[in-house]
CSV table of C-alpha atoms and ligand atoms in Angstrom, one decimal:
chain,number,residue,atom,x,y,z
H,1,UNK,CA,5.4,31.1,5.4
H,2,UNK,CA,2.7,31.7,3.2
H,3,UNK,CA,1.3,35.4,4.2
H,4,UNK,CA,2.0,36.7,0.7
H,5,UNK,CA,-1.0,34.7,-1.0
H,6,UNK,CA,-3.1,34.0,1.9
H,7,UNK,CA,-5.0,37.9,2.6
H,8,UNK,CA,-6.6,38.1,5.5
H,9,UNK,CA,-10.4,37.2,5.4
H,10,UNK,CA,-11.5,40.4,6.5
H,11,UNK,CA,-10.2,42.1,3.0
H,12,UNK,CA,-12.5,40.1,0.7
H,13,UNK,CA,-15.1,42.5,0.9
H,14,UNK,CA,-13.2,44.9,-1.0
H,15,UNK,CA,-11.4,42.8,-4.0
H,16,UNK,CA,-12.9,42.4,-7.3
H,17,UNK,CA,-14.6,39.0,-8.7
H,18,UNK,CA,-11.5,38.2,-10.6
H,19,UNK,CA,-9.6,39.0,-7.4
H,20,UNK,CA,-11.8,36.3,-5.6
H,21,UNK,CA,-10.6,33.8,-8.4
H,22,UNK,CA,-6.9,34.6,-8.0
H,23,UNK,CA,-7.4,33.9,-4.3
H,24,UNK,CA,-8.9,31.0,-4.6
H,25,UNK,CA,-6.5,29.9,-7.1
H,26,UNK,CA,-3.7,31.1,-5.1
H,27,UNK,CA,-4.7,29.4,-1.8
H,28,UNK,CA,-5.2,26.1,-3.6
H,29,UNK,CA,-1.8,26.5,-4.8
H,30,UNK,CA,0.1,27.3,-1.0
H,31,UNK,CA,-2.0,24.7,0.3
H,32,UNK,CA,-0.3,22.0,-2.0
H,33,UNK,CA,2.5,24.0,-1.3
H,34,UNK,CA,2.4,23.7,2.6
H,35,UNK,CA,0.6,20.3,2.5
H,36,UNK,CA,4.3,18.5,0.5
H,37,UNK,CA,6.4,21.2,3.3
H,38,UNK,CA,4.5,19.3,6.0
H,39,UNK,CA,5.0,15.7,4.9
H,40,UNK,CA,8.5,16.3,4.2
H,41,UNK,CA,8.8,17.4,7.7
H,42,UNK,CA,7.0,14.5,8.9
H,43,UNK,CA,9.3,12.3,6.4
H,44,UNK,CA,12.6,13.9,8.3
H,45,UNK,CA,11.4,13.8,12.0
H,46,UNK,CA,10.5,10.2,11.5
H,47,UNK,CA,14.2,9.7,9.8
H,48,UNK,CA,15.6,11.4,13.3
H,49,UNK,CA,13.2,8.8,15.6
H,50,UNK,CA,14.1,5.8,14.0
H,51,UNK,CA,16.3,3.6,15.5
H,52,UNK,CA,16.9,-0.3,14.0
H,53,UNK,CA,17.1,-1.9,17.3
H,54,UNK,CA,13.8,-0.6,18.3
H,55,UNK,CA,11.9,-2.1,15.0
H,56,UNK,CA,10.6,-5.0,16.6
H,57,UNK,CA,9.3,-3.7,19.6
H,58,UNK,CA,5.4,-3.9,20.6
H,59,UNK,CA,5.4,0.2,20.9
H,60,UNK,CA,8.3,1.1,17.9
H,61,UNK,CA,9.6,4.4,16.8
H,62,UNK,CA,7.0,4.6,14.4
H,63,UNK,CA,4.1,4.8,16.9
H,64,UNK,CA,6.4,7.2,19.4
H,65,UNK,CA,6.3,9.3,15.8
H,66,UNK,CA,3.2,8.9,15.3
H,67,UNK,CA,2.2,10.2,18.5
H,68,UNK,CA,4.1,13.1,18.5
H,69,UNK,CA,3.0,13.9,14.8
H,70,UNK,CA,-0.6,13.3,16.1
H,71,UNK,CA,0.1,15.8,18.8
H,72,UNK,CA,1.3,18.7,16.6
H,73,UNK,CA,-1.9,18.3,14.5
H,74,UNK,CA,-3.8,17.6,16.7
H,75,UNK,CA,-5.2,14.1,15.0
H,76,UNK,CA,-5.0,10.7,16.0
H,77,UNK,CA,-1.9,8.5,15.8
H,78,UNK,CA,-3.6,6.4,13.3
H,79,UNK,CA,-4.2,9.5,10.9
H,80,UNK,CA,-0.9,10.5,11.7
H,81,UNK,CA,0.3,7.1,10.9
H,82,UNK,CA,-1.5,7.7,7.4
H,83,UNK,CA,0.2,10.8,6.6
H,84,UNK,CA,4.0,9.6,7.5
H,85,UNK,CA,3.1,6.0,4.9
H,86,UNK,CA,2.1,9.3,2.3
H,87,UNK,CA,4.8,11.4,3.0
H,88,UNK,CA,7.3,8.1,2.4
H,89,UNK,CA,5.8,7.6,-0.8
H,90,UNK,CA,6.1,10.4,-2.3
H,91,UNK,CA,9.6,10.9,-1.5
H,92,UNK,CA,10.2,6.9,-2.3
H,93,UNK,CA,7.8,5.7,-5.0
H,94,UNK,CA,6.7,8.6,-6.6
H,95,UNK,CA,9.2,11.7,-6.3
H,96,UNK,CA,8.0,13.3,-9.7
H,97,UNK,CA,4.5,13.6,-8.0
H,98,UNK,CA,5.8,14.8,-4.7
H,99,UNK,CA,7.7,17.5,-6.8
H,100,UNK,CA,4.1,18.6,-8.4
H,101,UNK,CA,3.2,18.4,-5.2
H,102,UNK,CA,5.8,21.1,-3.6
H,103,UNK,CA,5.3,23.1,-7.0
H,104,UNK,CA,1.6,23.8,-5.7
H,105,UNK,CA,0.2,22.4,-9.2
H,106,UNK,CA,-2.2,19.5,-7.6
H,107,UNK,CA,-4.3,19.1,-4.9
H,108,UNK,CA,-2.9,16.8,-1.8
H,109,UNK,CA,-6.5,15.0,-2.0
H,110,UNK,CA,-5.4,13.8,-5.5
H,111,UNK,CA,-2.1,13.0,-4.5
H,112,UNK,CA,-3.6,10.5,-1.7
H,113,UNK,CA,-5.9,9.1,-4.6
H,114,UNK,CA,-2.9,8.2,-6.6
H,115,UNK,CA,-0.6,6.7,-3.8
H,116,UNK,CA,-3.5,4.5,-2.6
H,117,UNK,CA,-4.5,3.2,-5.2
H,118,UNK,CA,-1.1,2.2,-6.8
H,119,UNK,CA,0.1,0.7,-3.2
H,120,UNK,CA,0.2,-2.7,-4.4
H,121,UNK,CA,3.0,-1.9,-7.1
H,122,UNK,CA,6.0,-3.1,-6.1
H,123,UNK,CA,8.6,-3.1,-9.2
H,124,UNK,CA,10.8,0.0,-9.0
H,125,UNK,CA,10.4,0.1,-13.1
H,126,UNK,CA,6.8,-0.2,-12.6
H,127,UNK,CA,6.6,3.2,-10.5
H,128,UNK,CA,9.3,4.9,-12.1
H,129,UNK,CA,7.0,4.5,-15.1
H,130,UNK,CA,3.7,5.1,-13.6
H,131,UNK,CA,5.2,8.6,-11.6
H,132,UNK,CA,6.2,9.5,-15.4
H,133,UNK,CA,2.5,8.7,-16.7
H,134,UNK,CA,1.2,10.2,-13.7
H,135,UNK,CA,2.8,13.6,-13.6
H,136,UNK,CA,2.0,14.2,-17.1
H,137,UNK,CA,-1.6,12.8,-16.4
H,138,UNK,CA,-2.7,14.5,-13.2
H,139,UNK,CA,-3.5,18.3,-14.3
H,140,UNK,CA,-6.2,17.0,-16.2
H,141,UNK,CA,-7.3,14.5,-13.3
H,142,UNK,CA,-8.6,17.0,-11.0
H,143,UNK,CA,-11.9,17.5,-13.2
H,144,UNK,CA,-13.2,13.8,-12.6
H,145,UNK,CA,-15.4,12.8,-10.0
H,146,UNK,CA,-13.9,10.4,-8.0
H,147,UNK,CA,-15.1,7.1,-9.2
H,148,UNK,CA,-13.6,8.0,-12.6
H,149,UNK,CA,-10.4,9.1,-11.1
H,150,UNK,CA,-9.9,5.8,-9.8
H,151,UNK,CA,-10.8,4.2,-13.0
H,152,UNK,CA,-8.2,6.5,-14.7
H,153,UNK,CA,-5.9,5.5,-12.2
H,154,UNK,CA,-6.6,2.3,-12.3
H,155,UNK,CA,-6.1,1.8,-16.3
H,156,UNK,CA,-2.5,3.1,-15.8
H,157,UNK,CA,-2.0,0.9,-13.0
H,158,UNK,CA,-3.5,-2.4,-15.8
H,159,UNK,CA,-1.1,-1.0,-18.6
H,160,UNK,CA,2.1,-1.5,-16.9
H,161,UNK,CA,1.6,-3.8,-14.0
H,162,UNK,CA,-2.1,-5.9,-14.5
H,163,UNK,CA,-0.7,-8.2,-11.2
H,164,UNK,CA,-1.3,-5.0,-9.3
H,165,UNK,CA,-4.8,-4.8,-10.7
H,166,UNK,CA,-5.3,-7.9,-10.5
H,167,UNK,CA,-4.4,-7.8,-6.4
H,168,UNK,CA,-6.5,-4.8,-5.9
H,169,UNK,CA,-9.7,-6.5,-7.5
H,170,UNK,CA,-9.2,-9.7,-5.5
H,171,UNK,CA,-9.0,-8.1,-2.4
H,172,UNK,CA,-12.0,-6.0,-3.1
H,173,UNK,CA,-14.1,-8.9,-4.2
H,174,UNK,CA,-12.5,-11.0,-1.4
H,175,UNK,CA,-14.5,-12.2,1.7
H,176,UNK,CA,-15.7,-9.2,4.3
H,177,UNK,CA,-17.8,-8.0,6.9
H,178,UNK,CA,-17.9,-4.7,8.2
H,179,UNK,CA,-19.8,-3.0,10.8
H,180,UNK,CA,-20.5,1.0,11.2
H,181,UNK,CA,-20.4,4.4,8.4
H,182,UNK,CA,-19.2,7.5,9.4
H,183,UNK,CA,-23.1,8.4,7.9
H,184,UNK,CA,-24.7,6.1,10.7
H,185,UNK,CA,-27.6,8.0,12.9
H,186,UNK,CA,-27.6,7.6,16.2
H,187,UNK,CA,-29.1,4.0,17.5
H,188,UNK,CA,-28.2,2.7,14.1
H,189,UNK,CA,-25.1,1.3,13.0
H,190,UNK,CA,-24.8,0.2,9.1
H,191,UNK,CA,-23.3,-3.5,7.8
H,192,UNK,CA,-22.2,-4.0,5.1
H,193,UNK,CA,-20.0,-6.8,3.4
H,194,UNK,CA,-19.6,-10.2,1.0
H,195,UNK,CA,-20.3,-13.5,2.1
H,196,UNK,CA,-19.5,-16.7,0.9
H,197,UNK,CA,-22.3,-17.9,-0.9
H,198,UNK,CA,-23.0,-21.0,0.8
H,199,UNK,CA,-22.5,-19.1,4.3
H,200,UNK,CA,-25.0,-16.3,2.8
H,201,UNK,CA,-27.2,-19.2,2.0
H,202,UNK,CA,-27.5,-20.5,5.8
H,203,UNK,CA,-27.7,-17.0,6.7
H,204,UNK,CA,-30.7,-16.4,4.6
H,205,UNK,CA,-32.5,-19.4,5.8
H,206,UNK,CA,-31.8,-18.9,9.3
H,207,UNK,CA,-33.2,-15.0,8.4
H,208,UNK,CA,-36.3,-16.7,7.4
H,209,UNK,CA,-37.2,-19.2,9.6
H,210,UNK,CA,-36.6,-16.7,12.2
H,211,UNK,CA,-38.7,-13.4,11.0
H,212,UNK,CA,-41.2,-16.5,10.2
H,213,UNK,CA,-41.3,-17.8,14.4
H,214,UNK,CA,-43.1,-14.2,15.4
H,215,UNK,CA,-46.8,-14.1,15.8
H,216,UNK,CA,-48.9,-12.4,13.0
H,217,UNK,CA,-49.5,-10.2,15.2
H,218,UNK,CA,-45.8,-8.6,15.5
H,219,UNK,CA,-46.1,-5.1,14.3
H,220,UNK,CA,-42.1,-5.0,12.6
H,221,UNK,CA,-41.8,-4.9,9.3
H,222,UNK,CA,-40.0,-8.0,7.5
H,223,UNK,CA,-36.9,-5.8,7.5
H,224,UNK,CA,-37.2,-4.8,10.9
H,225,UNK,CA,-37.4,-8.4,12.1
H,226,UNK,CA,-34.4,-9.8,9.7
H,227,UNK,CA,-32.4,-7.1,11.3
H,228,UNK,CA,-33.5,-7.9,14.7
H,229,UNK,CA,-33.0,-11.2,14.3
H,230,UNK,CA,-29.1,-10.4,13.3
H,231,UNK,CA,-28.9,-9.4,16.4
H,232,UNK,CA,-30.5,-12.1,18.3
H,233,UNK,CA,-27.8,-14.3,16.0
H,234,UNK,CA,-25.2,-12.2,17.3
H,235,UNK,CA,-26.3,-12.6,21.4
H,236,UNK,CA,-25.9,-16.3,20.9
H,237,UNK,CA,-29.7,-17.3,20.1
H,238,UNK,CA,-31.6,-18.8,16.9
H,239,UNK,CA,-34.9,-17.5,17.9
H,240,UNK,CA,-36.6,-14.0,17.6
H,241,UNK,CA,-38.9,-12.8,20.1
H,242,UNK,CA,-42.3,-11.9,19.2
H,243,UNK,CA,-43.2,-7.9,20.0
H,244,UNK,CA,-47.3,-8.7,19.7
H,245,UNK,CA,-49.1,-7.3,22.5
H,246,UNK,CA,-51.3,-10.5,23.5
H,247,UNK,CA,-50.2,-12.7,26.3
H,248,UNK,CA,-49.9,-16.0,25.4
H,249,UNK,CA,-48.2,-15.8,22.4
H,250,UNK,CA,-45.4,-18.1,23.0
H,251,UNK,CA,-42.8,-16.6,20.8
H,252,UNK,CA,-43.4,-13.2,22.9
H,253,UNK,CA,-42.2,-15.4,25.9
H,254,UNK,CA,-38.4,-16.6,24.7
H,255,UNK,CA,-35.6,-14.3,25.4
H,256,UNK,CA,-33.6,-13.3,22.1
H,257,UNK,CA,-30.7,-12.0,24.0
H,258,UNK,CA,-30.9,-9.2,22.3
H,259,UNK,CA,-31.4,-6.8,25.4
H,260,UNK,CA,-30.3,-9.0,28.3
H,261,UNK,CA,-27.2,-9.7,27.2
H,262,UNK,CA,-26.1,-5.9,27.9
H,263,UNK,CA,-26.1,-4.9,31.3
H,264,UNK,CA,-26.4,-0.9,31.7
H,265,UNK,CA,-23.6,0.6,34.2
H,266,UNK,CA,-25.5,3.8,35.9
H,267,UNK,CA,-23.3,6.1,36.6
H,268,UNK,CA,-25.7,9.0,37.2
H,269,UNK,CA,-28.4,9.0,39.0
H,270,UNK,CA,-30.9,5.8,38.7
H,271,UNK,CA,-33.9,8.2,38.1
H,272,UNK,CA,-31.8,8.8,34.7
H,273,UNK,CA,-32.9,5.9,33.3
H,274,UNK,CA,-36.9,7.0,34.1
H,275,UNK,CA,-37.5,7.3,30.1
H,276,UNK,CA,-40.5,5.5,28.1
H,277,UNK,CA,-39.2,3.3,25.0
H,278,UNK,CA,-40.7,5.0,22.1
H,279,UNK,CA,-43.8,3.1,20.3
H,280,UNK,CA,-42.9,4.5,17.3
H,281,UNK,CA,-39.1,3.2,17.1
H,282,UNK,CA,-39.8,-0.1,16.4
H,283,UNK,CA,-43.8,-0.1,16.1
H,284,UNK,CA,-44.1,-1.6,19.5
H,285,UNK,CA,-46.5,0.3,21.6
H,286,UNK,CA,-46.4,-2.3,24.7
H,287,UNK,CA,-43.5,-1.3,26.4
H,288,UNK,CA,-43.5,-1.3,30.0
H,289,UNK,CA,-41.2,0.4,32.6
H,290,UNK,CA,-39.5,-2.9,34.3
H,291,UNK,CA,-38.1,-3.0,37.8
H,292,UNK,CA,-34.6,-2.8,37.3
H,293,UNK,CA,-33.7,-4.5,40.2
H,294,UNK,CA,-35.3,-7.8,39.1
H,295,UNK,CA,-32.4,-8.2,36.4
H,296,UNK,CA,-29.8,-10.4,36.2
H,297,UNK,CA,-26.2,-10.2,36.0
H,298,UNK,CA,-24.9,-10.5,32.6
H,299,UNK,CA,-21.8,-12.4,31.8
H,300,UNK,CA,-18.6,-10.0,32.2
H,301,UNK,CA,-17.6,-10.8,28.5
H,302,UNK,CA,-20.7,-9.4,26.6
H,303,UNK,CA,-20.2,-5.4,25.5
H,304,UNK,CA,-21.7,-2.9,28.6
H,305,UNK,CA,-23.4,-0.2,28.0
H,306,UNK,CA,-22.0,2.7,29.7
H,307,UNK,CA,-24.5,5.5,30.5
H,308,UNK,CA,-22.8,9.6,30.0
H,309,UNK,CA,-21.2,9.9,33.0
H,310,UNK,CA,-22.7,13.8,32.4
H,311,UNK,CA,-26.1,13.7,33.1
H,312,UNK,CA,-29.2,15.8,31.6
H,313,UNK,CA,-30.4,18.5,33.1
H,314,UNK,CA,-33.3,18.2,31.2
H,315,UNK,CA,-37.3,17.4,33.5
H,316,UNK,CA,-37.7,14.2,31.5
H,317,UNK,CA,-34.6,12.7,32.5
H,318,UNK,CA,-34.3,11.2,28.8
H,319,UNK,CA,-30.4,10.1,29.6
H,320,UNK,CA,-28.5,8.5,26.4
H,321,UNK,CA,-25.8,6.0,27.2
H,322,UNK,CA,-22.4,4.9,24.9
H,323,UNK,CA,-21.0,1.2,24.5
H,324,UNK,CA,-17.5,1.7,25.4
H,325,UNK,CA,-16.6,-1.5,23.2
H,326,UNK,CA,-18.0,-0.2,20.0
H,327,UNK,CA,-16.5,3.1,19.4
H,328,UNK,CA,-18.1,4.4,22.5
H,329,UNK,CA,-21.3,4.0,20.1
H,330,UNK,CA,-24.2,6.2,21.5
H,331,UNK,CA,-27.5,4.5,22.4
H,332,UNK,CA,-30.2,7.1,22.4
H,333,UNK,CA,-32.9,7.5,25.5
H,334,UNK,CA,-36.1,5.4,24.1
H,335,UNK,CA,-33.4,2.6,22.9
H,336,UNK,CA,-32.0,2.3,26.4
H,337,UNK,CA,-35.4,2.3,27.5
H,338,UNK,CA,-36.0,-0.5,25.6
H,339,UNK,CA,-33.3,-2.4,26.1
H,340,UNK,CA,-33.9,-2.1,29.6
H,341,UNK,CA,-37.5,-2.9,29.1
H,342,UNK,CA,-36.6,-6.6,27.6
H,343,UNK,CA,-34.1,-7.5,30.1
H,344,UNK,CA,-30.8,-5.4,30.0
H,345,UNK,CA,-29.5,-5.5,33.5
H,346,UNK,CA,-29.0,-2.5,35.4
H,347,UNK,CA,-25.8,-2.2,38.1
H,348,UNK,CA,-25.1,1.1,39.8
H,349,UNK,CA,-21.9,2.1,40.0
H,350,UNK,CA,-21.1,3.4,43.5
H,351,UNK,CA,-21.1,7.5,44.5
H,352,UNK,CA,-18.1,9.0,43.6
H,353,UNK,CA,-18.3,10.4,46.9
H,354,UNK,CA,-18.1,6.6,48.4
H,355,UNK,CA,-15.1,6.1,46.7
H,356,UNK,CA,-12.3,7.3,48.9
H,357,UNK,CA,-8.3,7.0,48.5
H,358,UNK,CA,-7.0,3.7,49.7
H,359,UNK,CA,-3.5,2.5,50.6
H,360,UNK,CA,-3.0,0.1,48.2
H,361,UNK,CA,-1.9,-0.1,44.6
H,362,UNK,CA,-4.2,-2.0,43.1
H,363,UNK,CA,-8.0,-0.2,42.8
H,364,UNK,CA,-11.1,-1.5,44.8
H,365,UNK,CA,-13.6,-3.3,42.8
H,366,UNK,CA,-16.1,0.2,43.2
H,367,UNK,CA,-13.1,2.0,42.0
H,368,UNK,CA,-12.1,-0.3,38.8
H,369,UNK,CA,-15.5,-0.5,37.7
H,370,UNK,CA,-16.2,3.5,39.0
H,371,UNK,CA,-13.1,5.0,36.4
H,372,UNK,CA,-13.8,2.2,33.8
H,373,UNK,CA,-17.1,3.9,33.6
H,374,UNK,CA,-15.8,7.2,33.7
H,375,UNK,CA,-13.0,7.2,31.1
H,376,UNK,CA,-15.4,5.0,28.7
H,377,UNK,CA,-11.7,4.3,26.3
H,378,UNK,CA,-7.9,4.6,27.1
H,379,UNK,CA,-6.6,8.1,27.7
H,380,UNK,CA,-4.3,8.3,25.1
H,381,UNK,CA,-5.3,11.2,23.2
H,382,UNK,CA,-7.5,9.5,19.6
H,383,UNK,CA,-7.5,6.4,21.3
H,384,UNK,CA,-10.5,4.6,20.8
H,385,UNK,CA,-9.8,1.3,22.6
H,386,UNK,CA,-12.5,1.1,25.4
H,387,UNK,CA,-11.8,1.4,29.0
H,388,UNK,CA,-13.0,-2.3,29.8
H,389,UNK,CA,-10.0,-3.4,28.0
H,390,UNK,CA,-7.8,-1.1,29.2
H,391,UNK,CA,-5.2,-1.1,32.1
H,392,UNK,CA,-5.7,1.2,35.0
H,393,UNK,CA,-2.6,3.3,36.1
H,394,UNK,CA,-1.7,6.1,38.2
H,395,UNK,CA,-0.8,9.8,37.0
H,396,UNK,CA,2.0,9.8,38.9
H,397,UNK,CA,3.6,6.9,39.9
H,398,UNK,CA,2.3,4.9,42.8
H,399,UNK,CA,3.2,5.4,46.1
H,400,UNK,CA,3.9,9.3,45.4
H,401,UNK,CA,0.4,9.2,42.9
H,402,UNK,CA,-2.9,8.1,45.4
H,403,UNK,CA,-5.3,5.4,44.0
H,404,UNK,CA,-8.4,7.1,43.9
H,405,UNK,CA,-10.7,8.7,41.2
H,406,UNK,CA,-8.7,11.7,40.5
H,407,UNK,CA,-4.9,9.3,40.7
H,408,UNK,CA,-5.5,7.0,38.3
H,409,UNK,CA,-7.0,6.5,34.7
H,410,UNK,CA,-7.1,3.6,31.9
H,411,UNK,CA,-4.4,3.3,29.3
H,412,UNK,CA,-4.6,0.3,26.7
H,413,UNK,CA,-1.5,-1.8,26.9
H,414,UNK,CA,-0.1,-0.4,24.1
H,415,UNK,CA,0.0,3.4,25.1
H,416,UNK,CA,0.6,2.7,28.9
H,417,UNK,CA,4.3,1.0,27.6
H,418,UNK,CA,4.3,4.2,25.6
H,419,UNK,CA,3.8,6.6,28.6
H,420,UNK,CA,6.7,5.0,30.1
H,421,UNK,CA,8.8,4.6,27.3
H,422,UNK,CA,11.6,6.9,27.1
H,423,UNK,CA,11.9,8.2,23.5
U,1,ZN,ZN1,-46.8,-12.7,19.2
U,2,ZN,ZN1,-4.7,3.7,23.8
């Protein structure tokens, strides 16, 4: 559709500086362009789906569009999701901006600025107004970094509807806790949030009389050990063990829960697991290889850690693992290590090769846990919701479908009704 001002890539070489500039120019422009073409497609298909009876359905017409959207760009549903509440609000709330929009005159990442941050507007004079203010605002918007976009936005948003403001700021300054950043490294996973102040209070005594119960001898830092000791919180225990390396330190002998309350599904071969926890990871340098087969069983409702069901070819064996219930999180070689060294328990899974068709419907225990393992989260393509959650089903339906490895695979409830949901 747009040919005319996108040239091909190979015929830079040849144009002229100010050529560059026109192309640049021009492809901002049909991107805006194509961006408002799409979400008005996405606007109408959704329009064609919808059907009133269906509204209150657990799996609705708006997550069968949202699937199909996802498809065709090859995104999750929840993106997709995203981009059909955009395209409705600029054809609903702010049609002035959607026509700047179509007109190729503003960038859709401004656009998105804008329509989030004036969601919590509800009079129809209010927007009317603001998609006037904004239309004749926006060109010189595109300038400012994006903390003073928002402020600009923002000041609009005070001027003719402060309740909206007001909304906004309470929610942000509102009670929260949340875990991960898509800047994480691997092994680490950021938190971040507001407490209320009495609860921080308890929290930072707790902190302190745990990091406090270690031996002098401990070689974290007091910031290692109030994060450790989150974690031991969060396995169920108020005490932290001690990492010294002498032996009858009596903090060094109570279990934290921090390691044995995961219990490490091998799915590869055990020798996969033969890596040293690294001394330097945690300024431990007494780790010990344990005897795996000394563990115990952890309760079925704690998080498992799933090892990649690909494994390494690589002579040290140094085999990551993912926690299917936390984003399929990846826990790098020397942190497995470690969590096996402390107590994590270890279960392998059976041979794939032991795991043979059966008559039934239902899956054997070995083959539940076996394609659990394997699928790590539901099937549904950008689904994240782990496998240990999920339903198992066949591919094709049961008798005609067998139930072994390659018949059957997990679904979470929601996208299994939407497999066999007729749209
Ligand atoms: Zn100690
Ligand atoms: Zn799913």
């Amino acid at each position: 559709m747009y040919d005319s001002v996108v040239p091909a890539v190979a015929s830079l070489a040849g144009a002229g500086d100010a050529d560059l500039v026109d192309i640049v120019r021009g492809c901002g422009a049909a991107a805006a362009r194509a961006e408002a073409v799409k979400l008005a497609a996405i606007v109408e298909l959704w329009e064609r789906r919808r059907r009133p009876e269906r509204a209150r359905w657990a799996c609705d017409d708006w997550d069968a569009t949202a699937a199909e959207i996802g498809c065709a760009l090859n995104i999750s549903s929840g993106r997709a999701s995203g981009q059909m509440d955009l395209g409705l609000a600029l054809r609903d709330r702010f049609p002035r901006l959607g026509r700047l929009l179509a007109a190729g005159q503003v960038p859709v990442t401004l656009v998105t600025t804008i329509v989030f941050r004036a969601a919590l507007v509800v009079d129809p004079a209010v927007l009317a107004r603001l998609d006037g203010v904004f239309v004749d605002a926006v060109r010189a918007w595109g300038l400012l970094s994006q903390k003073k976009l928002e402020t600009a936005i923002d000041a609009w948003i005070e001027r003719y509807d402060p309740d909206a403001v007001r909304r906004l700021r309470t929610g942000m300054a509102g009670r929260s806790f949340t875990l991960g950043d898509r800047d994480d490294r691997t092994g680490l996973t950021s938190a971040f949030g507001r407490l209320a102040t009495p609860d921080a209070a308890l929290l930072a005594h707790r902190l302190g009389v745990m990091v406090s119960s270690v031996c002098e001898d401990d070689p974290r830092t007091m910031d290692q050990r109030r994060a450790d000791s989150l974690g031991a919180i969060a396995a169920g225990s108020l005490v932290l063990s001690c990492r010294c390396s002498t032996t009858d330190c009596p903090a060094a002998q109570v279990d934290d829960g921090r390691a044995s309350s995961f219990r490490i599904g091998v799915v590869a071969d055990r020798s996969a697991l033969d890596a040293s926890p690294d001394p330097q990871m945690h300024g431990d340098p007494t780790h010990s290889q344990p005897e795996p087969e000394a563990r115990q069983p952890e309760p079925p409702s704690e998080p498992a850690a799933q090892p990649d069901p690909a494994p390494s070819p690589a002579p040290e064996r140094r085999t990551a693992a993912v926690i299917p219930g936390f984003g399929c999180a990846i826990v790098p070689a020397p942190l497995l290590a470690e969590l096996i060294a402390h107590g994590a328990g270890v279960r392998v899974l059976d041979n794939i090769e032991a795991i043979t068709a059966t008559d039934g419907y239902r899956p054997s225990a070995a083959l539940d846990r076996f394609v659990r393992a394997r699928d790590l989260t539901c099937r549904f393509p950008g689904c994240d919701r782990a496998a240990v959650f999920a339903d198992i089903d066949h591919t094709q339906p049961y008798p005609h479908g067998a139930t072994h490895p390659a018949g059957i695979k997990c679904y979470c409830r929601k996208h299994d009704r939407q497999r066999h949901c007729s749209t």
